Coordinates of C-alpha atoms in Angstrom, one line a residue:
X265 CA 17.4 -14.0 -18.6
X266 CA 14.7 -14.2 -16.0
X267 CA 11.3 -15.7 -17.2
X268 CA 9.8 -12.3 -16.2
X269 CA 11.9 -10.4 -18.8
X270 CA 10.4 -10.7 -22.2
X271 CA 12.7 -8.3 -23.9
X272 CA 15.9 -6.4 -23.1
X273 CA 18.3 -4.6 -25.4
X274 CA 21.9 -5.0 -25.2
X275 CA 22.5 -1.7 -23.3
X276 CA 19.6 -2.6 -20.8
X277 CA 18.1 0.7 -21.4
X278 CA 14.9 -0.9 -22.6
X279 CA 13.2 -3.6 -20.8
X280 CA 9.8 -5.4 -21.1
X281 CA 8.8 -7.2 -18.0
X282 CA 5.8 -9.2 -16.9
X283 CA 4.4 -8.0 -13.8
X284 CA 2.9 -11.1 -12.1
X285 CA 5.9 -13.3 -13.2
X286 CA 8.4 -10.7 -11.9
X287 CA 6.5 -10.9 -8.4
X288 CA 6.5 -14.8 -8.4
X289 CA 10.2 -14.9 -9.4
X290 CA 11.2 -12.6 -6.6
X291 CA 9.2 -14.6 -4.1
X292 CA 10.6 -18.0 -5.2
X293 CA 7.2 -19.5 -4.4
X294 CA 5.7 -22.7 -6.1
X295 CA 2.4 -20.9 -6.9
X296 CA 0.9 -18.9 -9.6
X297 CA -0.2 -15.2 -8.8
X298 CA -3.7 -14.3 -9.6
X299 CA -3.9 -11.0 -11.5
X300 CA -6.3 -8.6 -13.2
X301 CA -7.1 -9.5 -16.8
X302 CA -4.5 -8.1 -19.4
X303 CA -5.8 -4.7 -20.7
X304 CA -6.4 -5.2 -24.5
X305 CA -7.1 -1.5 -25.3
X306 CA -6.4 1.8 -23.8
X307 CA -8.7 3.5 -21.2
X308 CA -11.4 5.9 -22.6
X309 CA -9.7 9.3 -22.9
X310 CA -10.8 12.1 -20.5
X311 CA -8.1 14.4 -21.7
X312 CA -8.9 18.1 -22.4
X313 CA -8.5 19.3 -26.0
X314 CA -8.0 22.5 -27.7
X315 CA -8.1 25.6 -25.6
X316 CA -8.7 23.6 -22.4
X317 CA -5.6 21.6 -23.0
X318 CA -3.6 24.9 -23.6
X319 CA -5.1 26.3 -20.5
X320 CA -3.7 23.3 -18.5
X321 CA -0.2 23.5 -20.2
X322 CA -0.1 27.2 -19.4
X323 CA -0.1 26.2 -15.6
X324 CA 3.1 24.2 -16.0
X325 CA 6.6 25.4 -16.3
X326 CA 8.6 25.2 -19.6
X327 CA 11.0 23.0 -17.7
X328 CA 8.5 20.7 -16.7
X329 CA 6.9 20.4 -20.3
X330 CA 10.4 19.8 -21.8
X331 CA 11.2 17.1 -19.2
X332 CA 8.0 15.2 -20.0
X333 CA 8.4 15.7 -23.7
X334 CA 11.9 14.0 -23.4
X335 CA 10.5 11.1 -21.4
X336 CA 7.7 10.6 -23.8
X337 CA 10.0 10.6 -26.9
X338 CA 12.2 7.8 -25.2
X339 CA 9.0 5.9 -24.4
X340 CA 7.9 6.1 -27.9
X341 CA 11.3 5.0 -29.3
X342 CA 11.4 2.2 -26.7
X343 CA 8.0 0.8 -27.7
X344 CA 8.9 0.8 -31.4
X345 CA 12.1 -1.1 -30.6
X346 CA 10.3 -3.6 -28.5
X347 CA 7.6 -4.0 -31.1
X348 CA 10.2 -4.7 -33.8
X349 CA 11.9 -7.3 -31.8
X350 CA 8.8 -9.1 -30.7
X351 CA 7.4 -9.1 -34.2
X352 CA 10.6 -10.8 -35.5
X353 CA 10.8 -13.3 -32.9
X354 CA 7.1 -14.1 -32.4
X355 CA 7.2 -12.7 -28.8
X356 CA 4.4 -11.4 -26.5
X357 CA 3.8 -8.3 -24.5
X358 CA 2.9 -10.4 -21.4
X359 CA 2.4 -13.8 -20.1
X360 CA -1.1 -15.5 -19.9
X361 CA -2.8 -14.6 -16.7
X362 CA -5.0 -16.3 -14.0
X363 CA -7.8 -13.8 -13.1
X364 CA -8.4 -12.8 -9.5
X365 CA -12.0 -13.8 -8.7
X366 CA -14.1 -13.0 -5.7
X367 CA -14.0 -15.9 -3.4
X368 CA -14.3 -19.0 -5.7
X369 CA -11.2 -20.7 -4.4
X370 CA -11.0 -19.5 -0.9
X371 CA -13.5 -19.2 2.0
X372 CA -11.3 -16.6 3.6
X373 CA -11.5 -12.9 2.8
X374 CA -9.0 -11.4 0.5
X375 CA -6.8 -8.4 1.6
X376 CA -7.0 -7.1 -1.9
X377 CA -10.7 -6.9 -1.8
X378 CA -11.3 -5.9 1.9
X379 CA -11.6 -2.4 3.1
X380 CA -8.4 -0.7 4.2
X381 CA -9.1 -0.4 8.0
X382 CA -9.5 -4.1 8.3
X383 CA -5.9 -4.7 6.9
X384 CA -4.1 -1.7 8.4
X385 CA -2.4 -1.6 11.8
X386 CA -4.6 -1.1 14.7
X387 CA -3.9 1.5 17.3
X388 CA -4.3 -0.6 20.4
X389 CA -1.6 -3.2 19.9
X390 CA 1.6 -3.1 22.0
X391 CA 4.9 -4.6 20.5
X392 CA 7.5 -6.2 22.7
X393 CA 10.1 -5.7 20.0
X394 CA 11.1 -9.3 20.3
X395 CA 11.5 -10.8 16.8
X396 CA 9.3 -13.7 15.8
X397 CA 11.3 -16.4 14.2
X398 CA 9.1 -18.8 12.1
X399 CA 9.6 -22.5 12.7
X400 CA 12.7 -24.1 11.2
X401 CA 11.2 -27.5 11.2
X402 CA 7.5 -27.0 10.5
X403 CA 6.2 -25.1 7.3
X404 CA 3.0 -24.1 9.0
X405 CA 2.9 -21.5 11.7
X406 CA -0.3 -20.8 13.5
X407 CA -1.4 -17.5 15.1
X408 CA -4.5 -16.6 17.0
X409 CA -5.0 -13.2 15.2
X410 CA -3.4 -10.7 13.0
X411 CA -2.7 -8.5 15.9
X412 CA -0.1 -11.2 17.2
X413 CA 2.1 -10.1 14.3
X414 CA 1.5 -6.3 14.5
X415 CA 4.6 -4.1 15.1
X416 CA 7.1 -6.9 15.5
X417 CA 9.5 -8.5 13.0
X418 CA 8.6 -11.8 11.6
X419 CA 11.5 -13.8 10.1
X420 CA 11.5 -16.9 7.8
X421 CA 14.9 -18.3 8.4
X422 CA 14.1 -21.4 6.3
X423 CA 15.4 -21.8 2.7
X424 CA 11.8 -22.7 1.7
X425 CA 8.4 -20.9 1.7
X426 CA 6.7 -20.7 5.2
X427 CA 3.1 -20.5 5.8
X428 CA 1.6 -18.2 8.4
X429 CA -2.0 -19.3 9.4
X430 CA -4.0 -16.4 11.1
X431 CA -7.3 -17.5 12.9
X432 CA -10.3 -16.3 10.8
X433 CA -8.3 -14.9 8.0
X434 CA -6.6 -17.9 6.5
X435 CA -3.0 -18.4 5.2
X436 CA -0.3 -15.9 4.3
X437 CA 2.8 -17.0 2.3
X438 CA 6.2 -16.0 3.5
X439 CA 9.1 -16.5 1.0
X440 CA 12.3 -18.0 2.0
X441 CA 14.8 -15.8 3.9
X442 CA 12.3 -12.9 4.1
X443 CA 11.4 -10.8 7.1
X444 CA 8.5 -8.4 7.5
X445 CA 7.1 -5.7 9.8
X446 CA 3.4 -5.2 9.8
X447 CA 3.3 -1.7 11.0
X448 CA 3.7 2.0 10.0
X449 CA 7.2 3.3 9.9
X450 CA 6.7 5.1 13.2
X451 CA 5.2 2.3 15.1
X452 CA 7.6 -0.4 13.6
X453 CA 10.7 1.4 14.1
X454 CA 11.6 0.1 17.6
X455 CA 11.2 -3.5 16.3
X456 CA 13.2 -2.9 13.3
X457 CA 16.0 -1.3 15.4
X458 CA 16.2 -4.3 17.7
X459 CA 15.8 -6.9 15.0
X460 CA 18.7 -5.4 13.2
X461 CA 20.8 -5.8 16.2
X462 CA 19.4 -9.3 17.0
X463 CA 19.2 -10.8 13.5
X464 CA 22.2 -9.0 11.8
X465 CA 24.6 -7.8 14.5
X466 CA 27.6 -8.0 12.3
X467 CA 26.0 -6.0 9.3
X468 CA 24.1 -2.9 10.2
X469 CA 24.0 -1.2 6.8
X470 CA 21.8 -2.1 3.9
X471 CA 23.0 -2.2 0.2
X472 CA 19.5 -1.4 -1.1
X473 CA 16.5 0.5 0.3
X474 CA 13.6 0.6 -2.0
X475 CA 10.4 2.8 -1.2
X476 CA 7.0 3.7 -2.6
X477 CA 5.9 6.5 -0.3
X478 CA 2.1 7.3 -0.1
X479 CA 2.4 10.7 -2.0
X480 CA -0.7 13.1 -1.8
X481 CA -3.0 11.9 -4.5
X482 CA -6.6 13.3 -5.0
X483 CA -8.0 10.4 -6.9
X484 CA -6.4 7.7 -4.5
X485 CA -7.7 9.8 -1.6
X486 CA -11.2 9.9 -3.0
X487 CA -11.2 6.1 -3.6
X488 CA -10.0 5.3 -0.1
X489 CA -7.6 2.8 -1.9
X490 CA -4.8 3.3 0.7
X491 CA -3.7 6.0 3.2
X492 CA -1.9 8.8 1.5
X493 CA 0.6 11.2 3.3
X494 CA -2.2 13.7 4.1
X495 CA -3.9 11.1 6.3
X496 CA -0.9 10.5 8.5
X497 CA 0.2 12.6 11.5
X498 CA 4.0 12.4 10.6
X499 CA 5.2 12.7 7.1
X500 CA 5.9 9.1 6.0
X501 CA 8.5 10.3 3.5
X502 CA 10.6 12.1 5.9
X503 CA 10.4 9.1 8.3
X504 CA 11.7 6.9 5.4
X505 CA 14.5 9.4 4.6
X506 CA 15.6 9.2 8.2
X507 CA 15.8 5.3 8.0
X508 CA 17.8 5.7 4.7
X509 CA 20.1 8.1 6.3
X510 CA 21.0 5.8 9.2
X511 CA 21.0 2.5 7.5
X512 CA 22.0 2.8 4.0
X513 CA 25.6 1.5 3.4
X514 CA 28.1 4.1 2.0
X515 CA 27.9 2.4 -1.4
X516 CA 24.3 1.6 -1.1
X517 CA 21.5 2.2 -3.7
X518 CA 18.3 4.2 -2.7
X519 CA 15.4 3.8 -5.1
X520 CA 12.2 5.9 -4.6
X521 CA 9.0 5.7 -6.6
X522 CA 7.5 9.2 -7.4
X523 CA 4.4 10.5 -9.0
X524 CA 4.6 12.8 -12.2
X525 CA 4.0 15.8 -10.1
X526 CA 6.9 18.2 -10.5
X527 CA 6.6 19.3 -6.9
X528 CA 7.2 15.7 -5.7
X529 CA 10.1 15.3 -7.9
X530 CA 11.5 18.5 -6.9
X531 CA 11.0 17.8 -3.2
X532 CA 12.7 14.5 -3.5
X533 CA 15.8 15.8 -5.3
X534 CA 16.1 18.6 -2.9
X535 CA 15.8 16.2 0.1
X536 CA 18.3 13.8 -1.3
X537 CA 20.9 16.6 -1.6
X538 CA 20.9 17.2 2.2
X539 CA 21.9 13.5 2.7
X540 CA 24.7 13.6 0.0
X541 CA 22.8 11.3 -2.1
X542 CA 22.6 12.1 -5.9
X543 CA 20.5 11.0 -8.8
X544 CA 22.3 8.1 -10.4
X545 CA 19.6 6.6 -12.7
X546 CA 16.0 7.3 -13.7
X547 CA 13.8 4.3 -14.6
X548 CA 10.4 5.1 -16.4
X549 CA 7.7 2.5 -16.0
X550 CA 5.5 2.8 -18.9
X551 CA 2.0 1.0 -18.6
X552 CA 0.9 -0.6 -21.9
X553 CA -1.9 -2.8 -23.2
X554 CA -1.5 -6.4 -24.4
X555 CA -0.9 -4.9 -27.9
X556 CA 1.9 -2.7 -26.8
X557 CA 0.3 0.8 -26.7
X558 CA 0.2 3.1 -23.7
X559 CA -2.9 2.6 -21.5
X560 CA -3.7 6.3 -21.8
X561 CA -2.6 9.1 -24.0
X562 CA 1.2 9.3 -23.8
X563 CA 1.3 13.2 -23.8
X564 CA -1.7 13.5 -21.5
X565 CA -1.8 16.6 -19.2
X566 CA -4.4 15.0 -16.6
X567 CA -3.2 11.4 -16.6
X568 CA 0.1 10.0 -17.7
X569 CA 0.6 6.5 -18.4
X570 CA 4.0 6.0 -16.6
X571 CA 5.5 6.3 -13.2
X572 CA 9.2 7.0 -12.3
X573 CA 11.6 5.3 -10.1
X574 CA 14.6 7.5 -9.0
X575 CA 17.9 5.7 -8.1
X576 CA 20.3 7.6 -5.8
X577 CA 23.9 7.0 -4.7
X578 CA 26.5 8.9 -2.7
X579 CA 29.2 10.6 -4.4
X580 CA 29.6 13.1 -7.2
X581 CA 26.3 13.9 -9.0
X582 CA 26.0 12.8 -12.7
X583 CA 25.4 15.5 -15.2
X584 CA 23.2 13.2 -17.2
X585 CA 21.7 10.3 -15.2
X586 CA 21.1 7.0 -17.0
X587 CA 17.5 6.6 -18.2
X588 CA 15.9 3.2 -18.5
X589 CA 12.5 2.5 -20.0
X590 CA 10.6 -0.4 -18.3
X591 CA 7.4 -1.5 -20.1
X592 CA 4.7 -3.8 -18.8
X593 CA 1.1 -4.6 -18.9
X594 CA -0.2 -3.3 -15.6
X595 CA -1.9 -5.5 -12.9
X596 CA -4.0 -4.9 -9.9
X597 CA -4.1 -1.2 -8.6
X598 CA -0.9 -0.5 -6.5
X599 CA 0.8 -3.7 -7.7
X600 CA 3.9 -2.6 -9.4
X601 CA 6.3 -4.8 -11.3
X602 CA 9.1 -6.2 -9.0
X603 CA 12.4 -5.0 -10.3
X604 CA 14.6 -7.2 -8.0
X605 CA 16.2 -8.8 -11.0
X606 CA 17.2 -5.4 -12.5
X607 CA 18.3 -3.9 -9.1
X608 CA 20.6 -6.8 -8.4
X609 CA 22.7 -6.0 -11.4
X610 CA 23.8 -2.9 -9.4
X611 CA 24.3 -4.6 -6.1
X612 CA 27.2 -6.9 -4.7
X613 CA 26.5 -10.7 -4.7
X614 CA 25.6 -10.8 -1.1
X615 CA 23.5 -7.8 -0.1
X616 CA 20.9 -6.7 2.4
X617 CA 17.7 -5.1 1.1
X618 CA 14.7 -3.3 2.8
X619 CA 11.5 -2.3 1.1
X620 CA 9.5 0.4 2.8
X621 CA 5.8 0.9 2.4
X622 CA 5.7 -2.6 1.0
X623 CA 2.6 -4.4 0.0
X624 CA 4.2 -7.8 -0.5
X625 CA 7.2 -9.7 0.4
X626 CA 10.4 -10.7 -1.5
X627 CA 12.6 -13.6 -0.8
X628 CA 15.7 -12.6 1.1
X629 CA 14.4 -9.1 1.7
X630 CA 13.2 -7.1 4.6
X631 CA 9.8 -5.7 4.0
X632 CA 8.0 -3.1 6.2
X633 CA 4.6 -1.4 5.9
X634 CA 1.1 -1.3 7.4
X635 CA -0.2 -3.3 4.3
X636 CA 2.9 -5.6 4.0
X637 CA 0.7 -8.8 3.8
X638 CA -1.8 -7.4 1.3
X639 CA -0.8 -9.5 -1.6
X640 CA 0.5 -12.5 0.4
X641 CA -2.8 -14.0 1.3
X642 CA -3.7 -17.3 0.0
X643 CA -6.6 -15.8 -2.2
X644 CA -3.9 -14.1 -4.3
X645 CA -2.4 -17.5 -5.6
X646 CA -4.1 -19.5 -8.2
X647 CA -2.9 -23.1 -7.3
X648 CA -2.3 -22.5 -3.5
X649 CA -5.3 -24.5 -2.2
X650 CA -4.4 -27.7 -4.3
X651 CA -0.7 -27.6 -3.3
X652 CA -1.4 -27.2 0.4
X653 CA -3.8 -30.1 0.9
X654 CA -2.6 -32.1 3.7
X655 CA -0.1 -29.6 4.6

C-alpha cells in the first residue's frame, strides 16, 4: 500500500489519502512538499436555515436532491468506517505537514503566491513546435526566461528528477519521465500534435486522460484565483473533449473533475454520450478536518464539502456505476489529491497518461496547462534548498 494511503477497505470503495504525500509519491522526487496547515475544525457555517434553506431547496429538482442525499449517506457511512479502523489501529487522518511560508527559504517568487497574469501564458510568444528534450547528462537545465518554455513540449527523458532553472524566477522541479506543455489547450495543441509523433511515433493513443476543467464558478471568479471558462474565448471543456476523442485509446479511461452543480454534471454526461463514452465509476472526494469530520456542513445547500471525479470508458453503459469515497484533509486551494496510485489499478502495466489543465507534474505522465508549473517551483518544497547545494 502506498504511503499516501492511510486506509482502504477490502473492496477499495472507501479510501483515506494524504494529499501532500500523494503528490510527492506520484512525482517520485526526494523532497517534502510544503502545504497549508491541516484544518483542525470545520469552517464557520454560512448555510441558510429554516425557511431560507427551504427556499433554496425549492429551486433544485427532486432528482438532484435525491442524488446528493445518496452521496451524503455514503460519505457518512465511509467516515464512520474509517474512524472505527483508525481508532482500532491508532491511525491518523493525515501525515504531519511542513507549512508553506512566504519567502523564508527562497529568494525567488512563489507561483502559488503570485498573481495569475505573471504565471499564465503570455499572448506574444511564438512556438516552433519543436520539443525541448532536457539534458540526459546534466541534472540542471538553464533558460533565460519562462517565455522560452511557453507553448512547446518539455521532456525529461531521464530516470531521475531534472531541474529547470529560469532566469529571475528560480528552479522548477521536473519529475522523471515527465513531459509538460506550458500553454492553454488551444495554443499548445500544435506542439502536442508534433510531439506525439516525434516522441511516441509507435503509440498515438493514451490509456488515461485526466482533466480538471475551469468550470464557471462565481466565488473563484471574484477571487481571481484562476481563469474560469467564462474568461476564455473558446470553451476549454469542449477543447479537452476534442483531444480525448482523438487520442484516447479504445480501452482507455477518461477521468473528469466536476463541480456539484447539476447543470455541469448533466452537460458532461450528455457530451460523453456523443463520443460513445459512458460513466464507469464515480469517485467522491470528501474534504475533512484532521479530526475526520467534513470541513463544512455535509448537507449544505450553498457549499458542499465534496467534489466529484467521473470516470468514463467506451462500451455498454453501466446501470449502476461503481461509487468510491475518497477522504482527505485538504491542502492549498486548487491542489487536489493525486489519485495516480488508484487510477493505475484500472490501467495496463505500461500505459501513457495525459493530464489536462494540470497545475503540477507527475512522473511518467504528460501534463498540459497554462499553470502547469504552478506547484513545481522550488518554494513549494521544504528541503529543496539544502538538497541542491552545490548542484
